[in-house]
Backbone as a chain_set.jsonl record, in Angstrom:
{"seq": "XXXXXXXXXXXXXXXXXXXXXXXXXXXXXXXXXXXXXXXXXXXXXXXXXXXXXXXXXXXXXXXXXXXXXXXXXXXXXXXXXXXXXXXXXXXXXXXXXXXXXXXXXXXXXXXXXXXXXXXXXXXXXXXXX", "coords": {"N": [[12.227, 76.275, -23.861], [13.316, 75.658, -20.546], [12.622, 74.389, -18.593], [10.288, 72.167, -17.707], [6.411, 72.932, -17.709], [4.035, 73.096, -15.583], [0.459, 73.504, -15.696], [-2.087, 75.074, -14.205], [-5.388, 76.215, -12.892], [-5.773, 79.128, -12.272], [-7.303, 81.208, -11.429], [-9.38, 79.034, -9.81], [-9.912, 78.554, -6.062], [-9.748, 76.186, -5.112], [-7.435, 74.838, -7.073], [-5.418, 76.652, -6.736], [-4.895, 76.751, -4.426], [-3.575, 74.448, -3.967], [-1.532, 74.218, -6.182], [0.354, 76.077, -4.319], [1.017, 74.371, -2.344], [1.903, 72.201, -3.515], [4.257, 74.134, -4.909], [5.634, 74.507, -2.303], [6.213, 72.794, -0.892], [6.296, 70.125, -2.349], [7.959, 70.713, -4.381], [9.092, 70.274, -7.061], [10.786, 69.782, -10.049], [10.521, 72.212, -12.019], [8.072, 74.536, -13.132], [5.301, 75.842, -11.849], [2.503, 77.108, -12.826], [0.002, 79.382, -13.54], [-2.545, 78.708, -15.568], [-3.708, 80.992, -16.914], [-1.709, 82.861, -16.854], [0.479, 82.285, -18.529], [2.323, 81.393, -21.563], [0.409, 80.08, -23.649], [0.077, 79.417, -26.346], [3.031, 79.15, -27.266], [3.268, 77.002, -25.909], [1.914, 74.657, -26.517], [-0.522, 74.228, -26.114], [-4.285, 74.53, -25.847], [-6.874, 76.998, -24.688], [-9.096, 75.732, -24.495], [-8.162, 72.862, -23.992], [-6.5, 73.161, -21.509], [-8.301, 74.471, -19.329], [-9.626, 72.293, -19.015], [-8.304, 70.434, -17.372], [-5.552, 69.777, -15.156], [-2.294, 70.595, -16.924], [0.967, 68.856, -18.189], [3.772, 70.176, -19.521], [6.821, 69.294, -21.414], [9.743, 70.102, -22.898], [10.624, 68.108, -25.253], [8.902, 65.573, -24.905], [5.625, 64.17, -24.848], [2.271, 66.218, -24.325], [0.76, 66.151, -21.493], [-2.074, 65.103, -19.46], [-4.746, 66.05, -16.434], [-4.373, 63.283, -14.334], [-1.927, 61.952, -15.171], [-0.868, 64.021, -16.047], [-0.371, 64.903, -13.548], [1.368, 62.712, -12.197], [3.8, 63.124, -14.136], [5.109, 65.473, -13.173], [5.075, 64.84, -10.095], [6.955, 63.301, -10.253], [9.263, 64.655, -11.04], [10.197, 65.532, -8.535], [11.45, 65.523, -5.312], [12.171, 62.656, -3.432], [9.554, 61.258, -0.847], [7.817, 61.783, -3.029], [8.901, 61.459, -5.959], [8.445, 58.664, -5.947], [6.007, 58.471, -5.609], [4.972, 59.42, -8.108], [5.742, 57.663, -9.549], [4.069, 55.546, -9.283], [1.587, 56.437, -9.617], [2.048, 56.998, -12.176], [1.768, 54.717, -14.011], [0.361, 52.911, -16.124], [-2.313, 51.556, -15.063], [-2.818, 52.639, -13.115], [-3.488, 55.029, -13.542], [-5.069, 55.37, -14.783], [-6.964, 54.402, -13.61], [-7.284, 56.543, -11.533], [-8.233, 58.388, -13.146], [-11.271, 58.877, -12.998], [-11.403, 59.604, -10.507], [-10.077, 62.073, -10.488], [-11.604, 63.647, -12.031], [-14.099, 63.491, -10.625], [-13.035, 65.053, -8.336], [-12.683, 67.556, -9.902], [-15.292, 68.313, -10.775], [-16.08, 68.834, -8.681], [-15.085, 70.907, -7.146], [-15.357, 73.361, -5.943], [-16.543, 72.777, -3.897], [-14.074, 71.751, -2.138], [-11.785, 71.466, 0.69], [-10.581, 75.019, 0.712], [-11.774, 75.416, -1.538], [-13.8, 78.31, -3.787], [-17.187, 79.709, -4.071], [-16.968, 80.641, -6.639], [-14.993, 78.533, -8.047], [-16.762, 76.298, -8.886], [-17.739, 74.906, -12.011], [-19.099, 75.851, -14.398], [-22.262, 74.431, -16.037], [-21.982, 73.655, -18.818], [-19.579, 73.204, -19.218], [-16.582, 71.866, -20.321], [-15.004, 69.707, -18.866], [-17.236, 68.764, -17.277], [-18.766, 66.597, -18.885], [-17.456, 65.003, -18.686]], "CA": [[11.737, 76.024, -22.52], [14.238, 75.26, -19.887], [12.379, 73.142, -17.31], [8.701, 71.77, -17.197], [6.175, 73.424, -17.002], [2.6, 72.429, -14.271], [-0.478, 74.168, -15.943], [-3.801, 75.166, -13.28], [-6.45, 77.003, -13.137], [-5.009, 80.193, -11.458], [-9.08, 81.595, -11.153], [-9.763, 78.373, -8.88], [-9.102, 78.756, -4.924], [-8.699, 75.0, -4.275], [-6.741, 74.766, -7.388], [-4.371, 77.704, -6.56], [-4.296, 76.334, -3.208], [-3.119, 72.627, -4.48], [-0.109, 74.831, -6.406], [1.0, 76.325, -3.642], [1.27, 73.021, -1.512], [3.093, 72.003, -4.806], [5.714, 74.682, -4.659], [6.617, 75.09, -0.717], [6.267, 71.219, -0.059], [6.468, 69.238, -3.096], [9.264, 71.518, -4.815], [9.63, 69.881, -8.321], [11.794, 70.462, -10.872], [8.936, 72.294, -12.869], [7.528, 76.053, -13.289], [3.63, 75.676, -11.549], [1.867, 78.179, -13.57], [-1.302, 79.288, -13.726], [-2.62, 79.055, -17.333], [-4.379, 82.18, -17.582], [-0.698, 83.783, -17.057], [0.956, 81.226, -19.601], [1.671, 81.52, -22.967], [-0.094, 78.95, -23.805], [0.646, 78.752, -27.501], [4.713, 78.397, -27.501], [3.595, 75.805, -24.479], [1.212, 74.109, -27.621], [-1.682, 74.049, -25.155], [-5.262, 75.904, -25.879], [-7.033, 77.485, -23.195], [-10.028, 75.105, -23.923], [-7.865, 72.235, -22.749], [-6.275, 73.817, -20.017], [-9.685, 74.893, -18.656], [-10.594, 70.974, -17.998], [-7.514, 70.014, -16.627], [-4.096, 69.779, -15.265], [-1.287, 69.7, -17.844], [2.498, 69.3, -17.86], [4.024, 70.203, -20.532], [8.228, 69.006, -21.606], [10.199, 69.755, -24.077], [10.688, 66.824, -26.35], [7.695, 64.989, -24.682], [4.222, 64.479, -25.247], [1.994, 66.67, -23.046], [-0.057, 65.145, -20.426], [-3.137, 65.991, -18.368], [-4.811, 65.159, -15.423], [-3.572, 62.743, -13.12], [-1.31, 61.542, -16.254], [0.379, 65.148, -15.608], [0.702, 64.863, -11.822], [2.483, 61.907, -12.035], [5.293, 63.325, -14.783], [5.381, 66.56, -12.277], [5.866, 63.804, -9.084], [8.524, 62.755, -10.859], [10.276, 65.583, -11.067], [10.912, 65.675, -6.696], [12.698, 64.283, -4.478], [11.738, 60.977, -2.744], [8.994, 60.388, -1.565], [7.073, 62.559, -4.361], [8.951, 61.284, -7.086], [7.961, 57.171, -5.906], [4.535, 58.349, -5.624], [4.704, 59.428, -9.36], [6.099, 56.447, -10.57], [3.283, 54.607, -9.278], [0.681, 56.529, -10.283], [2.444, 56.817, -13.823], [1.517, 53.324, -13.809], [-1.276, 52.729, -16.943], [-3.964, 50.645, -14.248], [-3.202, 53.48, -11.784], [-3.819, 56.561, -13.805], [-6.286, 54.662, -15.324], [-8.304, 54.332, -12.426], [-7.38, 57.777, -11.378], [-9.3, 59.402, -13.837], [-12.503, 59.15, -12.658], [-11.787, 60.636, -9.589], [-9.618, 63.225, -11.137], [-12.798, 64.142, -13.107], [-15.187, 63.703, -9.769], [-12.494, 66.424, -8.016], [-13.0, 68.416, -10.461], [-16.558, 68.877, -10.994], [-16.472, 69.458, -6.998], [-13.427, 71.373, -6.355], [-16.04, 74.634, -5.25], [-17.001, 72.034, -2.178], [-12.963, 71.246, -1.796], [-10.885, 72.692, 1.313], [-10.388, 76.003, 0.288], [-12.574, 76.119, -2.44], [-15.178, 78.816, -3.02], [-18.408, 79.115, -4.965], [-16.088, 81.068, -7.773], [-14.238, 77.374, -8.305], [-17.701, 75.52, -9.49], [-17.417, 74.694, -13.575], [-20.586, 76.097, -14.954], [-23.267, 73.181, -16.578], [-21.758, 73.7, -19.962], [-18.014, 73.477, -18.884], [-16.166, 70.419, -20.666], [-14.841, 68.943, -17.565], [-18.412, 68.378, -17.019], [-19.164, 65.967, -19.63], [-16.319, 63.496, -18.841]], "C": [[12.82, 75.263, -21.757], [14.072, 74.495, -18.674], [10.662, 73.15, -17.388], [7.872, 72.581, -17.076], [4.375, 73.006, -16.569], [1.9, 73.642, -14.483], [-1.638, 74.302, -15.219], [-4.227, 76.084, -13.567], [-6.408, 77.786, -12.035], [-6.888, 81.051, -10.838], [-9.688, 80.416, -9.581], [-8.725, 78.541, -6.938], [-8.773, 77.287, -4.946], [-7.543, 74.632, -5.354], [-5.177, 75.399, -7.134], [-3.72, 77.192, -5.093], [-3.102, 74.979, -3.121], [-1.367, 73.307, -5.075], [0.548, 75.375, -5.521], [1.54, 75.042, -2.549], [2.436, 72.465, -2.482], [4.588, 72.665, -4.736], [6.173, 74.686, -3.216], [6.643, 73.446, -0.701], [6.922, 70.021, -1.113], [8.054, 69.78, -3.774], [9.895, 70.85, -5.861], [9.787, 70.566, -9.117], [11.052, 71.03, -12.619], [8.456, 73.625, -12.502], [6.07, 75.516, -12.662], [3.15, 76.784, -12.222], [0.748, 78.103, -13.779], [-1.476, 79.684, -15.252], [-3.036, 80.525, -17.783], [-2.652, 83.465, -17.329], [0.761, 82.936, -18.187], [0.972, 81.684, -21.062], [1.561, 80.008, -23.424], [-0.092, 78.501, -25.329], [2.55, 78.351, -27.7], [4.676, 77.325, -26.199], [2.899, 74.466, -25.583], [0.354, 73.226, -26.699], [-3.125, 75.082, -26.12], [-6.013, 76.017, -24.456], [-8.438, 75.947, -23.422], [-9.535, 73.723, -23.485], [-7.182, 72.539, -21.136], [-7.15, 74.162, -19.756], [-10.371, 74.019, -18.067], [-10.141, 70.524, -18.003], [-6.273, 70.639, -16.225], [-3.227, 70.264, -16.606], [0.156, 70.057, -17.857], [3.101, 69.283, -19.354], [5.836, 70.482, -20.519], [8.807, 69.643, -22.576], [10.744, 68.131, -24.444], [9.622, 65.536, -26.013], [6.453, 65.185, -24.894], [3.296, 65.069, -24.271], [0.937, 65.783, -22.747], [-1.101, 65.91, -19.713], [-3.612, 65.429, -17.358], [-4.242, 64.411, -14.663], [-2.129, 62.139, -13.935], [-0.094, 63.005, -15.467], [0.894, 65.318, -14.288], [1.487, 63.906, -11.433], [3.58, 62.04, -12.895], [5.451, 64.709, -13.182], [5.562, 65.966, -11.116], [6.992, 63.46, -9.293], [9.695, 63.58, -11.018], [10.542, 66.245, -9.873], [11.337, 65.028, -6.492], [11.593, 63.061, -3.626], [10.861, 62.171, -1.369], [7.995, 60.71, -2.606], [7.462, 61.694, -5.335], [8.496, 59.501, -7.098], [6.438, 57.439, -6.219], [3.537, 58.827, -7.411], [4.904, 58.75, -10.098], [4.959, 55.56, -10.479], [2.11, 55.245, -9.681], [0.514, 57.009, -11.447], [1.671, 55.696, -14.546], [-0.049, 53.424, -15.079], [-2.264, 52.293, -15.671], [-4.11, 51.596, -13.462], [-3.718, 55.015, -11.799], [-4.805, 56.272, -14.594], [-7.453, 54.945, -14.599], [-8.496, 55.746, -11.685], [-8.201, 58.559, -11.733], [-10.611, 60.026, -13.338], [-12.636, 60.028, -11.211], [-11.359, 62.062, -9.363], [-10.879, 64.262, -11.237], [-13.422, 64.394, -11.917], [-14.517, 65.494, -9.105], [-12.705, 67.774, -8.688], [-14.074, 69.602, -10.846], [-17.25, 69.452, -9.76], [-15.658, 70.304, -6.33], [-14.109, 72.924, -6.413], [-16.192, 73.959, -3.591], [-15.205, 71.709, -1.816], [-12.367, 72.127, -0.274], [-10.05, 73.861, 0.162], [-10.817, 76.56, -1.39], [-13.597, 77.056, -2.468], [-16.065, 78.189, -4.524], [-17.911, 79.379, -6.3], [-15.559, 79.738, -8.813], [-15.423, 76.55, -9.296], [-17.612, 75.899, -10.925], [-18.794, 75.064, -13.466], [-21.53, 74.854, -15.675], [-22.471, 72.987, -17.108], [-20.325, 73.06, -19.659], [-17.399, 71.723, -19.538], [-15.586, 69.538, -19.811], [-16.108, 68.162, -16.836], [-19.04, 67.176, -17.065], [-18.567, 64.894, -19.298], [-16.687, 62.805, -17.902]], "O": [[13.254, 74.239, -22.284], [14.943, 74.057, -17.921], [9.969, 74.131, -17.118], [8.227, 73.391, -16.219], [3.624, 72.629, -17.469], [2.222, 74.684, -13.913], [-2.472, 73.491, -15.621], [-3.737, 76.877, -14.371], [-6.854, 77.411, -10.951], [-7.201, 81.244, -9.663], [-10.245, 80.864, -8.579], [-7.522, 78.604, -6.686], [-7.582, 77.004, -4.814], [-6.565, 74.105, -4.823], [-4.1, 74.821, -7.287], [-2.546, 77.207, -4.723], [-2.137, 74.754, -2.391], [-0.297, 72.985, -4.559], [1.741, 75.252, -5.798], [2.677, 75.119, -2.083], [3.627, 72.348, -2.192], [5.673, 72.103, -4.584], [7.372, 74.939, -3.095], [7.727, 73.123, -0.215], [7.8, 69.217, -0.799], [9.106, 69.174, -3.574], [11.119, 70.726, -5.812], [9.299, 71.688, -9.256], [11.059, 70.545, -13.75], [8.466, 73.796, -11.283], [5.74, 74.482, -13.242], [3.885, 77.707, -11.871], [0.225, 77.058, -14.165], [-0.898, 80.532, -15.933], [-2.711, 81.062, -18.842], [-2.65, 84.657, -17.636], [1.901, 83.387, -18.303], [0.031, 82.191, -21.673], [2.393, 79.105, -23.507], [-0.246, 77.306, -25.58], [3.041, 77.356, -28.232], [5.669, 76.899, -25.608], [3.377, 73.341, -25.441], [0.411, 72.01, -26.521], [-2.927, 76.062, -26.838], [-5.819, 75.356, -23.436], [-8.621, 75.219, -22.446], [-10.253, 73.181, -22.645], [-7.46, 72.13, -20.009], [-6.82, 75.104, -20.477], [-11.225, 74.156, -17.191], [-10.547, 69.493, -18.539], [-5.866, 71.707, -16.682], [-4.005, 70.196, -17.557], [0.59, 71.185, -17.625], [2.851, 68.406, -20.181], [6.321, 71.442, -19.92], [7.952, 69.761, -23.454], [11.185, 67.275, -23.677], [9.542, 64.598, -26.806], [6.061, 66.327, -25.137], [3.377, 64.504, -23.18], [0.376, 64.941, -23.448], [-1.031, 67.104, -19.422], [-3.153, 64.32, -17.083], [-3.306, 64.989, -14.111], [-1.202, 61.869, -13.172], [0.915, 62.977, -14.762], [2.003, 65.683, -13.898], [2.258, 64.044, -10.484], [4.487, 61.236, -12.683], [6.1, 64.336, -12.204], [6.528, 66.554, -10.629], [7.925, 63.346, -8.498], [10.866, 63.209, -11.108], [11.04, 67.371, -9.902], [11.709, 64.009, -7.073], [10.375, 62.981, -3.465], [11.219, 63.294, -1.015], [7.323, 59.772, -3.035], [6.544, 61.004, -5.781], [8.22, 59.019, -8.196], [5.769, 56.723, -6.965], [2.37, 58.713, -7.785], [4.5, 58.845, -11.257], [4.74, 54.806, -11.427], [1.384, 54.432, -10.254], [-0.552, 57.396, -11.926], [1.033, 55.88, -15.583], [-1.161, 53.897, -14.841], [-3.134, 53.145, -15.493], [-5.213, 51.761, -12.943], [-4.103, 55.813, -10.944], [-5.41, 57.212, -15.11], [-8.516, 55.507, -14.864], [-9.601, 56.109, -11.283], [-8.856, 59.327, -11.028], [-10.945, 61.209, -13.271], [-13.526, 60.803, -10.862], [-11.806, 62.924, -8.607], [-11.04, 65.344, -10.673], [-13.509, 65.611, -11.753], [-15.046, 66.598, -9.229], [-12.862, 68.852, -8.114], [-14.032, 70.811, -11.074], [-18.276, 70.117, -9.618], [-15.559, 70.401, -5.107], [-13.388, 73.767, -6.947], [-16.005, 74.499, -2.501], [-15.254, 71.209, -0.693], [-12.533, 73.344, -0.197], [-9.28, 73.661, -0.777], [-10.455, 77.499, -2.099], [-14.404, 77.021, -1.539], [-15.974, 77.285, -5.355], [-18.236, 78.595, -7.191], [-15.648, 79.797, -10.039], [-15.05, 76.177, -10.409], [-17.425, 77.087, -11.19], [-19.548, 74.66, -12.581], [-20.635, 74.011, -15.724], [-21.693, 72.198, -16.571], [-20.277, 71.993, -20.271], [-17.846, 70.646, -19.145], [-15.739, 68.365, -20.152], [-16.016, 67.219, -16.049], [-19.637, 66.61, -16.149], [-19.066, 63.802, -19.57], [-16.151, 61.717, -17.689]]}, "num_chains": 1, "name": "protein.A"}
């Protein structure tokens, strides 16, 4: 693997939408890929975590998810992206992230440019958290 690569949920509109904002604006040094076109085993992902989150995945690093992964993938732009990943690298700040990571998540059918397609079913492990 020769550069990063930023795992979503290529099925979701506000997700798909969020990657494209990613590549034309943000423009880090990082593949955006939607998982369901991923190989997701030489990435040493399975689909059932990629399915209830983010994740960035390095070579020689440990992979990351959630807001954990949008702040290594911040990090890999130019100013002011890559400040805004250092700080919410930050343990207290991706800490506290989470939860609303998780809330986005379980709502990201109600998001701009989400549809009803986007909503996690009951069952869905993103659910639970």
């Amino acid at each position: 693997m020769d550069r990063p690569t930023f795992l979503f949920d290529g099925d979701c509109a506000f997700c798909s939408s969020c990657a494209r904002f990613i590549e034309k604006r943000i423009r880090p040094d990082a593949d955006v890929v939607a998982w369901q076109f991923a190989d997701l085993d030489a990435l040493g992902v399975t689909e059932e975590q990629v399915s209830s989150a983010v994740y960035y995945v390095a070579a020689g690093r440990p992979v990351t998810a959630g807001p954990v992964a949008i702040a290594d993938l911040l990090r890999r732009a130019s100013a002011p992206w890559h400040l805004a990943g250092a700080l919410l690298g930050l343990r207290p700040v991706s800490a506290a992230a989470w939860p609303v990571y998780r809330w986005v998540a379980r709502n990201r059918h109600r998001m701009p440019g989400g549809t009803a397609a986007c909503a996690l079913p009951p069952n869905h492990p993103a659910r639970a958290a």
